PDB file of C-alpha atoms in Angstrom:
ATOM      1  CA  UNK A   1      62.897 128.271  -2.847  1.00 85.00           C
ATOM      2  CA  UNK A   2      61.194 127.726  -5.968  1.00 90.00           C
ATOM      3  CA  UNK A   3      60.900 124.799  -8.620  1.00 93.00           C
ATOM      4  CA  UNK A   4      60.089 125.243 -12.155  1.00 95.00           C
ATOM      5  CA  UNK A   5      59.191 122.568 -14.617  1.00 95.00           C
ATOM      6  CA  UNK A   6      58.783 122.625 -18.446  1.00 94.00           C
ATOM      7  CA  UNK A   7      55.569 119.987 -18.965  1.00 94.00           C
ATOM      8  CA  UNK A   8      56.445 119.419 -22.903  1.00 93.00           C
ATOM      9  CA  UNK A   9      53.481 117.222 -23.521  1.00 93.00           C
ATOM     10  CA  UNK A  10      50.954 118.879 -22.374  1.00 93.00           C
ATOM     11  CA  UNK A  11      52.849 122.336 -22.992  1.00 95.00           C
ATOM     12  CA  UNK A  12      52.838 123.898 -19.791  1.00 95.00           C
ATOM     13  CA  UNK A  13      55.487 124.896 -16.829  1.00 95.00           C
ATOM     14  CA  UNK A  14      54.681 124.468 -13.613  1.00 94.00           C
ATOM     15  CA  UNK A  15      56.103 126.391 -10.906  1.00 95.00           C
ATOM     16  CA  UNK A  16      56.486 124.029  -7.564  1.00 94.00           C
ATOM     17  CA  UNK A  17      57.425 125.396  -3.428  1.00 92.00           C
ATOM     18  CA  UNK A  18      60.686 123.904  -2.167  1.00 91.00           C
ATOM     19  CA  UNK A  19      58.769 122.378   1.180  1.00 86.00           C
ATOM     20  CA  UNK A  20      58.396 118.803   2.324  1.00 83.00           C
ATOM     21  CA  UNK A  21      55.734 118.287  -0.038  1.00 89.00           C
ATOM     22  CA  UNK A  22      56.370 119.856  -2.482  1.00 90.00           C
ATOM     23  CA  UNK A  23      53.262 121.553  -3.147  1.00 92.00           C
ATOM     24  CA  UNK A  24      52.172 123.207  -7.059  1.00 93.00           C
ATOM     25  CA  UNK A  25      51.563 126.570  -6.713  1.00 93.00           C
ATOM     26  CA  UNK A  26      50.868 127.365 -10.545  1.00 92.00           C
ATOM     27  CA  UNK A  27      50.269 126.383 -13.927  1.00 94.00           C
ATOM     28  CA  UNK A  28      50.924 128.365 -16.964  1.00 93.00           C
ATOM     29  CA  UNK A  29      50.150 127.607 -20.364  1.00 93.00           C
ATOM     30  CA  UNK A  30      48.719 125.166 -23.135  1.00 94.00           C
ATOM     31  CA  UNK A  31      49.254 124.420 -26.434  1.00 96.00           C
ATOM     32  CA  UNK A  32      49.309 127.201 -28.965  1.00 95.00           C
ATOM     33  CA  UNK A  33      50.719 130.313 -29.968  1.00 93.00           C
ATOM     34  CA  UNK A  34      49.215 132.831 -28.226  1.00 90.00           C
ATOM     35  CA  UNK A  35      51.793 134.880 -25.679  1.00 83.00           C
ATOM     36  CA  UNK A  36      50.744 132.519 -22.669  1.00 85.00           C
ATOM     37  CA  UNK A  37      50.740 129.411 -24.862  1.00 93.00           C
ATOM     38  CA  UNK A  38      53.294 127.131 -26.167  1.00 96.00           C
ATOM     39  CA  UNK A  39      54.117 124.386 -28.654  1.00 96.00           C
ATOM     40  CA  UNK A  40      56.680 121.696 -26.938  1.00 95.00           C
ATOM     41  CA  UNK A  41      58.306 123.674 -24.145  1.00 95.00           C
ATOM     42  CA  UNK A  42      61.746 122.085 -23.920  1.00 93.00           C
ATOM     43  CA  UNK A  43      63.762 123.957 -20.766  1.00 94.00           C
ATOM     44  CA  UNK A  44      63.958 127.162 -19.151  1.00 96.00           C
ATOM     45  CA  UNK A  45      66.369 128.838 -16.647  1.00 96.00           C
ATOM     46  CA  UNK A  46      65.594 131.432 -14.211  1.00 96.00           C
ATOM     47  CA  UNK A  47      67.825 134.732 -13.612  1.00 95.00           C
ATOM     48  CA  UNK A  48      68.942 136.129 -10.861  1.00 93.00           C
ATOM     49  CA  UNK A  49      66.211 138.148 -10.282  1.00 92.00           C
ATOM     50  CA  UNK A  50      63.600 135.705 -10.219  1.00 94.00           C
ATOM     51  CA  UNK A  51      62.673 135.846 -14.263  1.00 95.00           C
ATOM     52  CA  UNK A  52      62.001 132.589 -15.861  1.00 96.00           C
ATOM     53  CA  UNK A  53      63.502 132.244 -19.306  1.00 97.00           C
ATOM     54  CA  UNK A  54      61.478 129.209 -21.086  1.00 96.00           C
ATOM     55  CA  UNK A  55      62.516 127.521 -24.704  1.00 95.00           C
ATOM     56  CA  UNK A  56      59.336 127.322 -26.918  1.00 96.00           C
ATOM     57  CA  UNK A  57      60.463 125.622 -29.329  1.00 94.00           C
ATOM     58  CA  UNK A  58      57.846 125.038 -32.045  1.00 94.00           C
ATOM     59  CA  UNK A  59      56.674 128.065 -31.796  1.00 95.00           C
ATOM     60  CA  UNK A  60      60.237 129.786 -32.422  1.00 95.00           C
ATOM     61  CA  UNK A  61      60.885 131.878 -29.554  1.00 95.00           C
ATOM     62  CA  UNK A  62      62.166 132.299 -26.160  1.00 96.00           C
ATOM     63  CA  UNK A  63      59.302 133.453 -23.564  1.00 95.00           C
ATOM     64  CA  UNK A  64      60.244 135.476 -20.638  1.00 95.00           C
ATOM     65  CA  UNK A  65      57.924 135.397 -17.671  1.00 94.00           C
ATOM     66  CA  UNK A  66      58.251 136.879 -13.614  1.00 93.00           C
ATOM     67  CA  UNK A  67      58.526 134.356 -10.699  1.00 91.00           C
ATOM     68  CA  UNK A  68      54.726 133.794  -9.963  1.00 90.00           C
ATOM     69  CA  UNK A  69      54.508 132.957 -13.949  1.00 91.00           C
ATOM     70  CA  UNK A  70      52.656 136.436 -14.785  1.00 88.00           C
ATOM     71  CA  UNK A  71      52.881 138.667 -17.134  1.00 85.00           C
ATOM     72  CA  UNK A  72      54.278 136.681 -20.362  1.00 87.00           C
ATOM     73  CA  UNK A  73      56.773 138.343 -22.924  1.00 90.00           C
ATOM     74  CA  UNK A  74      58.773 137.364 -25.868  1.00 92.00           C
ATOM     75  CA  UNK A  75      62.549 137.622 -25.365  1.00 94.00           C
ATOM     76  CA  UNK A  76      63.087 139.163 -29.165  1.00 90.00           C
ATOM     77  CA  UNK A  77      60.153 139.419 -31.826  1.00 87.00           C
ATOM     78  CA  UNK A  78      62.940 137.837 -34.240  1.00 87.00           C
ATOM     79  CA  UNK A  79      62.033 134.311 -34.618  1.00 88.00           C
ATOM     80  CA  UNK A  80      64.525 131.561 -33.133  1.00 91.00           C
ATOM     81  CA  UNK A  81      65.202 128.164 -35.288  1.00 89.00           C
ATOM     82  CA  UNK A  82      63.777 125.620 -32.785  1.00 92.00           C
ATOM     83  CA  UNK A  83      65.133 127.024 -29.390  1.00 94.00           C
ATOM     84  CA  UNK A  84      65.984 123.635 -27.510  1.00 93.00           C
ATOM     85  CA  UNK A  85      68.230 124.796 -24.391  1.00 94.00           C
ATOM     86  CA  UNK A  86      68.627 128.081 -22.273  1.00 96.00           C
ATOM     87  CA  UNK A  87      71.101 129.420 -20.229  1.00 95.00           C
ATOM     88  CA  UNK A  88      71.712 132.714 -18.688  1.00 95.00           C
ATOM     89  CA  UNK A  89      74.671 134.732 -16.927  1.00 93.00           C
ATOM     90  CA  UNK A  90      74.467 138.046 -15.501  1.00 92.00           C
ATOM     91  CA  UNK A  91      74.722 139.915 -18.701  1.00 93.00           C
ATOM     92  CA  UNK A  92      73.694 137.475 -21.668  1.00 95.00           C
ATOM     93  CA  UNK A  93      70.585 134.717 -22.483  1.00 96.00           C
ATOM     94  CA  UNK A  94      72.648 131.596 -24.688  1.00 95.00           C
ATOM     95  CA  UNK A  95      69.936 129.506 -26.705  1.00 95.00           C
ATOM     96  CA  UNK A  96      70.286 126.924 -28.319  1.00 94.00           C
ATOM     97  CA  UNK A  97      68.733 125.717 -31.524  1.00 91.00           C
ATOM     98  CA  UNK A  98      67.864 122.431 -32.592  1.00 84.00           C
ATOM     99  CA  UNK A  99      66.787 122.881 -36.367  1.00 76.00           C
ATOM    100  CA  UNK A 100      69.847 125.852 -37.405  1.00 81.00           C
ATOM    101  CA  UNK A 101      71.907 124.136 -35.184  1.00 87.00           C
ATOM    102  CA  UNK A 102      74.123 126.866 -33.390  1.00 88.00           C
ATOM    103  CA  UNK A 103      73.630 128.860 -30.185  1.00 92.00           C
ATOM    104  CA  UNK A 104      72.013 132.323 -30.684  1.00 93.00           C
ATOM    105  CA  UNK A 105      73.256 134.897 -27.648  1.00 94.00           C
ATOM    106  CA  UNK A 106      71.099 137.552 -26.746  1.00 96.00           C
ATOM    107  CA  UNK A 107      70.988 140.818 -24.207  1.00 95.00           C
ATOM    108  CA  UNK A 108      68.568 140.125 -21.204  1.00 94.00           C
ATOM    109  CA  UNK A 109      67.176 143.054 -23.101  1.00 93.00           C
ATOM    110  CA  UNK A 110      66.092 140.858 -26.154  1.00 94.00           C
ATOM    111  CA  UNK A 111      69.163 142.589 -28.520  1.00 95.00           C
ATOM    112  CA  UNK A 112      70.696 139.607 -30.737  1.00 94.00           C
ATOM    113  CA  UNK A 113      74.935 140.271 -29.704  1.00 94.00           C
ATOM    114  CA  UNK A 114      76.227 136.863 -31.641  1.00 91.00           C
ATOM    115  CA  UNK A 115      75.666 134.017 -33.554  1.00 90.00           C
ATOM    116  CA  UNK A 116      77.877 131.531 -32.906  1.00 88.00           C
ATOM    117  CA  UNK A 117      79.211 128.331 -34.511  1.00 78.00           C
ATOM    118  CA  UNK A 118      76.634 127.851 -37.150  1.00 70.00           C
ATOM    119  CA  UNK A 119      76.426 123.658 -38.683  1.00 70.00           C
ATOM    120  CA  UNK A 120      79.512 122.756 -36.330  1.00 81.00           C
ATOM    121  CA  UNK A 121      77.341 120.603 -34.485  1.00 84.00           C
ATOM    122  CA  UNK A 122      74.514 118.294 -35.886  1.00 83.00           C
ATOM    123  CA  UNK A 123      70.969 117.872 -33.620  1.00 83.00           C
ATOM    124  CA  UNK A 124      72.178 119.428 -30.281  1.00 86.00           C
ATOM    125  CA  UNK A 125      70.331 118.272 -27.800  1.00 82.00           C
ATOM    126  CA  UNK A 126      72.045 119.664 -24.228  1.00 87.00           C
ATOM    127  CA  UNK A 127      74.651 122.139 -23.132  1.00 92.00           C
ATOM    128  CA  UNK A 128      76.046 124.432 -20.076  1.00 93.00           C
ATOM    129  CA  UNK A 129      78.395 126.993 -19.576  1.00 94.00           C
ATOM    130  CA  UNK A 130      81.480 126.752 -17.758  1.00 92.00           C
ATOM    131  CA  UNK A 131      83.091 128.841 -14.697  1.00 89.00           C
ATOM    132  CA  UNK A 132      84.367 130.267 -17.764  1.00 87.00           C
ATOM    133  CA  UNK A 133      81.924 130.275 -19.782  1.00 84.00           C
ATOM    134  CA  UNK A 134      82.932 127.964 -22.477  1.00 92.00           C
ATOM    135  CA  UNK A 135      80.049 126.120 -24.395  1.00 93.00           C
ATOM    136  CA  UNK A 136      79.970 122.358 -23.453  1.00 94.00           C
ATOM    137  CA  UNK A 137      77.438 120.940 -26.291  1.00 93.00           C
ATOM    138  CA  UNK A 138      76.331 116.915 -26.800  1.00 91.00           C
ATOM    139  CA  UNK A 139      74.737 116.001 -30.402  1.00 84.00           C
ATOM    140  CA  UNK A 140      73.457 113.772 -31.727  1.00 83.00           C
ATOM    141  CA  UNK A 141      76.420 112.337 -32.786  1.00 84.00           C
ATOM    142  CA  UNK A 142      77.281 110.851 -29.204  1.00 86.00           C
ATOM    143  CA  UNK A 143      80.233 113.613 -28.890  1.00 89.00           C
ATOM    144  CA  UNK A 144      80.888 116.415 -26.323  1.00 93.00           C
ATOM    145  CA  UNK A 145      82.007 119.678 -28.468  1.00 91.00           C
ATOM    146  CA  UNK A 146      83.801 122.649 -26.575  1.00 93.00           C
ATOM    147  CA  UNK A 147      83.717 125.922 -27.562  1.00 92.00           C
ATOM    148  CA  UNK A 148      85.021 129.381 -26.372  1.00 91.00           C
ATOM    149  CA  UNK A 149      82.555 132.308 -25.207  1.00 88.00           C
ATOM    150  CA  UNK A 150      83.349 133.782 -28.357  1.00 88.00           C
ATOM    151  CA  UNK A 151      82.217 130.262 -30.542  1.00 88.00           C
ATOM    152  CA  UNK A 152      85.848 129.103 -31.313  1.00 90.00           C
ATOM    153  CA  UNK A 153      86.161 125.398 -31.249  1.00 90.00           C
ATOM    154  CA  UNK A 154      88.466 123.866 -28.795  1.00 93.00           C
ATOM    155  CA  UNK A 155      87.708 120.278 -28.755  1.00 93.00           C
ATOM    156  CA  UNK A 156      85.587 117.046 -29.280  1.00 92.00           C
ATOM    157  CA  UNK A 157      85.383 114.745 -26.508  1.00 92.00           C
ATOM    158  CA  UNK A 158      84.229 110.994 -27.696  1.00 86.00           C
TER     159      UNK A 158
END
């Protein structure tokens, strides 16, 4: 029953009730790169258990917070290349990066597991997973790309 919102010009999230009115229960974050800060937060996800998983991109990393916004961590002290999008299954965290364009997958943990599909795509700018988790990734060159789990291409659409 909760919202979350990245805020990328003012480099926040906000964290919203699900009621009628939809009231703001907290604000985290402004711009810099201290642990609570950020520099253009572009999306975040939230896992099962109520973690929220937020892409922080100019300042390189993935930030990993608890449902009330407390208590901020990095996902991996290795630096990420622009993270742009974030999604999350059970077992993995997928991010992708704008300026290396390719999706980086991670343990919940923080533990790099994969690189995948390095340059095949050019200024990503969305993606999702699949029931099967295939990669579904627009660029910027008005074309869907499909990939496997394991980063093997399947198709362009467009």
């Amino acid at each position: 029953d909760n919202l979350y919102v990245t805020d990328t010009d003012v480099h926040s999230i906000l964290h919203f009730k699900i009621a009628t009115d939809f009231p703001l229960i907290a604000k985290r974050g402004s711009k810099g790169q201290q642990i609570g800060e950020f520099n253009s937060p572009h999306n975040l996800a939230v896992s099962n258990n109520g973690d929220v998983y937020v892409a922080d991109c100019y300042n390189h990393r993935v930030k990993v917070f608890d449902s009330s916004l407390l208590h901020p961590r990095s996902l991996t002290q290795q630096l990420i290349e622009q993270p742009k999008d974030i999604k999350l299954t059970a077992d993995e965290v997928y991010v992708l990066c704008k300026d290396n364009p390719c999706v980086h997958v991670f343990s919940h943990a923080g533990k790099r597991l994969r690189s995948l599909f390095q340059k095949q795509v050019t200024t990503p700018s969305f993606f999702c997973l699949d029931s099967a988790e295939s990669i579904i990734i627009s660029d910027s060159t008005h074309r869907i790309k499909i990939f496997t789990k394991a980063g093997n291409f399947i198709t362009t659409l467009g």
